[in-house]
Coordinates of C-alpha atoms in Angstrom, one line a residue:
M154 CA 13.0 -175.9 -100.5
A155 CA 13.6 -173.2 -103.1
T156 CA 13.4 -174.4 -106.7
P157 CA 15.2 -172.7 -109.7
Q158 CA 12.8 -170.7 -111.8
D159 CA 13.9 -172.2 -115.1
E160 CA 12.4 -175.6 -115.5
N161 CA 15.6 -176.8 -117.1
L162 CA 17.6 -176.1 -114.0
T163 CA 18.0 -177.8 -110.6
H164 CA 20.1 -177.8 -107.5
F165 CA 23.4 -179.5 -107.0
G166 CA 24.0 -178.7 -103.4
Y167 CA 23.9 -174.9 -103.3
K168 CA 24.8 -174.6 -107.0
T169 CA 22.3 -174.3 -109.8
V170 CA 23.0 -176.6 -112.8
L171 CA 21.2 -178.0 -115.8
K172 CA 19.0 -180.9 -115.0
E173 CA 20.8 -183.2 -117.4
E174 CA 24.1 -182.4 -115.7
K175 CA 23.1 -183.3 -112.2
A176 CA 23.2 -187.1 -112.5
T177 CA 26.8 -186.8 -113.9
K178 CA 27.9 -184.6 -111.1
V179 CA 26.3 -186.8 -108.4
A180 CA 28.0 -189.8 -110.1
E181 CA 31.4 -188.1 -109.8
V182 CA 30.8 -187.6 -106.1
F183 CA 30.1 -191.3 -105.5
H184 CA 32.8 -192.6 -107.8
S185 CA 35.2 -190.6 -105.7
V186 CA 34.0 -191.8 -102.3
A187 CA 32.8 -195.4 -103.0
A188 CA 35.9 -197.2 -101.7
K189 CA 35.7 -195.4 -98.3
Y190 CA 32.0 -195.0 -98.2
D191 CA 31.3 -197.5 -95.3
L192 CA 34.2 -196.1 -93.2
M193 CA 33.0 -192.5 -93.7
N194 CA 29.4 -193.5 -92.7
D195 CA 30.7 -194.9 -89.4
L196 CA 32.9 -191.8 -88.8
M197 CA 30.3 -189.2 -89.8
S198 CA 27.4 -190.7 -87.8
M199 CA 29.5 -192.2 -85.0
G200 CA 27.9 -195.5 -85.9
I201 CA 24.4 -194.3 -85.4
H202 CA 23.5 -194.9 -89.1
R203 CA 23.3 -198.6 -88.1
L204 CA 20.5 -197.9 -85.7
W205 CA 18.6 -195.8 -88.3
K206 CA 18.9 -198.7 -90.8
R207 CA 17.8 -201.3 -88.2
F208 CA 14.7 -199.2 -87.4
T209 CA 14.0 -199.1 -91.2
I210 CA 14.2 -202.9 -91.3
T211 CA 11.8 -203.2 -88.4
L212 CA 9.2 -200.9 -90.0
S213 CA 9.5 -202.6 -93.4
G214 CA 7.5 -205.6 -92.2
V215 CA 9.6 -207.8 -94.4
R216 CA 8.9 -211.5 -94.1
R217 CA 10.0 -214.8 -95.7
G218 CA 9.3 -215.0 -99.5
M219 CA 8.8 -211.3 -100.1
Q220 CA 10.2 -209.3 -103.0
V221 CA 12.2 -206.3 -101.9
L222 CA 13.9 -203.5 -103.9
D223 CA 16.5 -201.3 -102.2
I224 CA 17.1 -198.3 -104.4
A225 CA 20.4 -196.3 -104.1
G226 CA 21.4 -199.4 -102.1
G227 CA 25.1 -198.5 -102.3
T228 CA 27.3 -200.8 -100.3
G229 CA 24.4 -203.1 -99.3
D230 CA 23.6 -202.6 -95.6
L231 CA 19.9 -202.8 -96.1
A232 CA 20.0 -205.5 -98.9
R233 CA 22.1 -207.8 -96.6
A234 CA 19.5 -207.4 -93.8
F235 CA 16.6 -208.0 -96.2
A236 CA 18.3 -211.1 -97.6
R237 CA 18.4 -212.6 -94.1
E238 CA 14.7 -211.8 -93.6
T239 CA 13.3 -213.0 -97.0
G240 CA 15.2 -216.3 -97.1
A241 CA 15.6 -218.6 -100.0
T242 CA 12.1 -218.1 -101.3
G243 CA 12.3 -214.3 -101.4
R244 CA 14.0 -211.9 -103.7
V245 CA 16.2 -208.9 -102.9
V246 CA 17.3 -206.5 -105.6
L247 CA 20.0 -203.9 -104.8
A248 CA 19.7 -201.1 -107.3
D249 CA 22.0 -198.1 -107.7
I250 CA 22.6 -195.6 -110.5
N251 CA 26.3 -195.5 -109.7
A252 CA 28.4 -198.4 -111.0
S253 CA 31.2 -197.8 -108.5
M254 CA 28.9 -198.0 -105.5
L255 CA 27.1 -201.1 -107.0
N256 CA 30.4 -202.9 -107.5
V257 CA 31.5 -202.1 -103.9
G258 CA 28.1 -203.4 -102.6
R259 CA 28.3 -206.6 -104.8
D260 CA 31.9 -207.4 -103.7
K261 CA 31.0 -206.8 -100.0
L262 CA 27.9 -209.0 -100.0
L263 CA 29.5 -211.8 -102.0
D264 CA 32.5 -211.8 -99.6
Q265 CA 30.0 -212.1 -96.7
G266 CA 28.3 -215.1 -98.4
F267 CA 25.2 -213.4 -99.7
T268 CA 25.0 -215.0 -103.2
G269 CA 21.2 -214.6 -103.9
V270 CA 21.0 -210.8 -104.1
E271 CA 20.4 -209.3 -107.5
Y272 CA 22.3 -206.1 -108.6
V273 CA 20.8 -203.7 -111.1
Q274 CA 22.2 -200.4 -112.3
A275 CA 19.1 -198.2 -112.4
N276 CA 17.8 -194.6 -112.3
A277 CA 15.2 -194.2 -109.6
E278 CA 13.2 -191.9 -111.9
C279 CA 12.5 -194.7 -114.4
L280 CA 12.9 -198.1 -112.7
P281 CA 13.4 -201.0 -115.1
F282 CA 10.8 -203.3 -113.4
A283 CA 7.3 -204.4 -114.2
D284 CA 4.3 -202.8 -112.5
N285 CA 3.3 -204.3 -109.2
T286 CA 6.5 -206.3 -108.6
F287 CA 7.8 -205.6 -105.1
D288 CA 6.3 -206.0 -101.6
V289 CA 8.7 -203.5 -100.1
I290 CA 10.8 -200.7 -101.5
T291 CA 13.4 -198.7 -99.6
I292 CA 15.7 -195.8 -100.5
A293 CA 18.2 -194.8 -97.8
F294 CA 20.1 -191.5 -98.1
G295 CA 19.6 -191.5 -101.8
L296 CA 16.4 -189.5 -102.6
R297 CA 18.1 -186.1 -102.0
N298 CA 20.5 -186.9 -104.9
V299 CA 17.7 -187.6 -107.4
T300 CA 17.1 -184.9 -109.9
D301 CA 13.3 -185.3 -110.3
K302 CA 12.1 -186.6 -106.9
D303 CA 8.5 -186.5 -107.9
A304 CA 9.2 -188.7 -110.9
A305 CA 11.2 -191.1 -108.7
L306 CA 8.3 -191.4 -106.2
R307 CA 5.9 -192.1 -109.0
S308 CA 8.2 -194.8 -110.4
M309 CA 8.5 -196.4 -107.0
Y310 CA 4.7 -196.4 -106.7
R311 CA 4.3 -198.1 -110.1
V312 CA 6.6 -201.0 -109.3
L313 CA 5.2 -201.5 -105.8
K314 CA 2.5 -204.2 -105.3
P315 CA -1.0 -203.1 -104.0
G316 CA -0.7 -203.1 -100.2
G317 CA 3.1 -202.8 -100.4
R318 CA 5.1 -200.1 -98.6
L319 CA 7.8 -197.6 -99.4
L320 CA 10.3 -196.5 -96.8
V321 CA 12.4 -193.4 -97.4
L322 CA 15.3 -192.9 -94.9
E323 CA 16.9 -189.5 -95.4
F324 CA 18.5 -186.6 -93.7
S325 CA 15.9 -184.1 -92.7
K326 CA 15.3 -180.9 -90.7
P327 CA 16.4 -180.9 -87.0
L328 CA 13.6 -180.2 -84.6
Y329 CA 15.4 -177.9 -82.2
T330 CA 17.3 -174.7 -82.9
P331 CA 20.3 -175.4 -80.6
L332 CA 20.7 -178.9 -82.3
S333 CA 20.4 -177.3 -85.7
K334 CA 23.2 -174.8 -85.0
I335 CA 25.5 -177.6 -83.7
Y336 CA 24.6 -179.7 -86.7
D337 CA 25.4 -176.8 -89.1
A338 CA 28.8 -176.3 -87.5
Y339 CA 29.6 -180.0 -87.8
S340 CA 28.3 -180.3 -91.3
F341 CA 30.2 -177.4 -92.9
S342 CA 33.4 -177.4 -90.8
I343 CA 34.2 -180.9 -89.5
L344 CA 32.6 -183.0 -92.2
P345 CA 34.6 -181.6 -95.2
A346 CA 37.8 -181.8 -93.1
M347 CA 37.0 -185.4 -92.3
G348 CA 36.4 -186.2 -95.9
Q349 CA 39.7 -184.6 -96.9
M350 CA 41.5 -186.7 -94.3
V351 CA 39.9 -190.0 -95.2
T352 CA 39.1 -189.8 -98.9
Q353 CA 41.3 -186.8 -100.0
D354 CA 38.0 -185.3 -101.2
A355 CA 36.6 -182.4 -99.1
E356 CA 34.4 -181.1 -101.9
S357 CA 32.2 -184.2 -102.1
Y358 CA 31.4 -183.9 -98.4
R359 CA 30.7 -180.2 -98.7
Y360 CA 28.2 -181.2 -101.4
L361 CA 26.7 -183.8 -98.9
A362 CA 26.1 -181.0 -96.4
E363 CA 24.6 -178.7 -99.0
S364 CA 22.4 -181.4 -100.5
I365 CA 21.0 -182.2 -97.1
R366 CA 20.0 -178.5 -96.6
M367 CA 18.3 -178.4 -100.0
H368 CA 16.3 -181.6 -99.4
P369 CA 12.5 -181.2 -98.6
D370 CA 11.7 -181.1 -94.9
Q371 CA 9.5 -183.8 -93.2
E372 CA 6.1 -182.4 -94.0
T373 CA 7.0 -181.5 -97.6
L374 CA 8.3 -184.9 -98.4
K375 CA 5.2 -186.5 -96.8
G376 CA 3.1 -184.4 -99.2
M377 CA 5.2 -185.4 -102.2
M378 CA 4.6 -189.0 -101.3
A379 CA 0.9 -188.5 -101.1
N380 CA 0.9 -186.6 -104.4
A381 CA 2.7 -189.7 -106.0
G382 CA -0.3 -191.8 -104.9
F383 CA 0.9 -193.3 -101.6
V384 CA -1.6 -193.5 -98.7
N385 CA -1.4 -193.5 -94.9
C386 CA 1.9 -191.6 -95.2
D387 CA 3.7 -190.9 -92.0
Y388 CA 7.2 -190.3 -90.7
H389 CA 9.4 -190.9 -87.7
N390 CA 12.0 -188.3 -86.6
L391 CA 15.3 -189.9 -85.6
T392 CA 18.1 -188.3 -83.6
G393 CA 16.1 -185.1 -83.1
G394 CA 15.0 -184.8 -86.8
I395 CA 18.6 -185.0 -88.2
V396 CA 17.2 -188.0 -90.0
A397 CA 13.6 -189.0 -90.7
L398 CA 12.1 -192.3 -91.9
H399 CA 9.0 -191.7 -94.1
R400 CA 6.6 -194.5 -94.9
G401 CA 3.8 -194.8 -97.4
F402 CA 1.5 -197.6 -98.7
K403 CA 0.1 -198.4 -102.1

């Protein structure tokens, strides 16, 4: 993953922007798509995102009474599953930097009867929780949007309990060249057109495709997690490496 030479600059998709501008630009993307976010997830992945998230729940090892933080939790798919697993004695916090996404997630889970989930608007780079708070932390399809990923991983490490685990579910690098070519054609042609049709916003989905290409590959992200302090880091390639689930322990 190429990095802009100026330390004050970062990537926003294929564009180079000032670091302080990126969070605002990402926020604009998710304000735009929040209302149709779940529908687009199903359309874009043909429903396979549900299997990726189910695998994440399985590897999380979540049990009754645990404290769980879902960062960039969006519309609450993981938080809902965690609430079922942790029960009345547990704690589930859905955190997101974007107020629109957080509101959609809150409304959705309340409508479904999940009244015990906590909602916190928070930046992953500086999480507003005490050290050693959570047994499990997840971030699904959110890390690539973070400006300083290393700072975010250190922040997650800090609030995780000793022995706790972090799971990062994110788009990654396809393992096979033919699959990669098909994926590129889909991402840069079909995906923006689908975004325009469903949300009247092709540009946000063009950013999505670009942000995926700029995200660290499997081995690079594994190294970043180790540098942040996590041990026994590993990853599982899903759907031919289009998505990878990284795991690390404190």
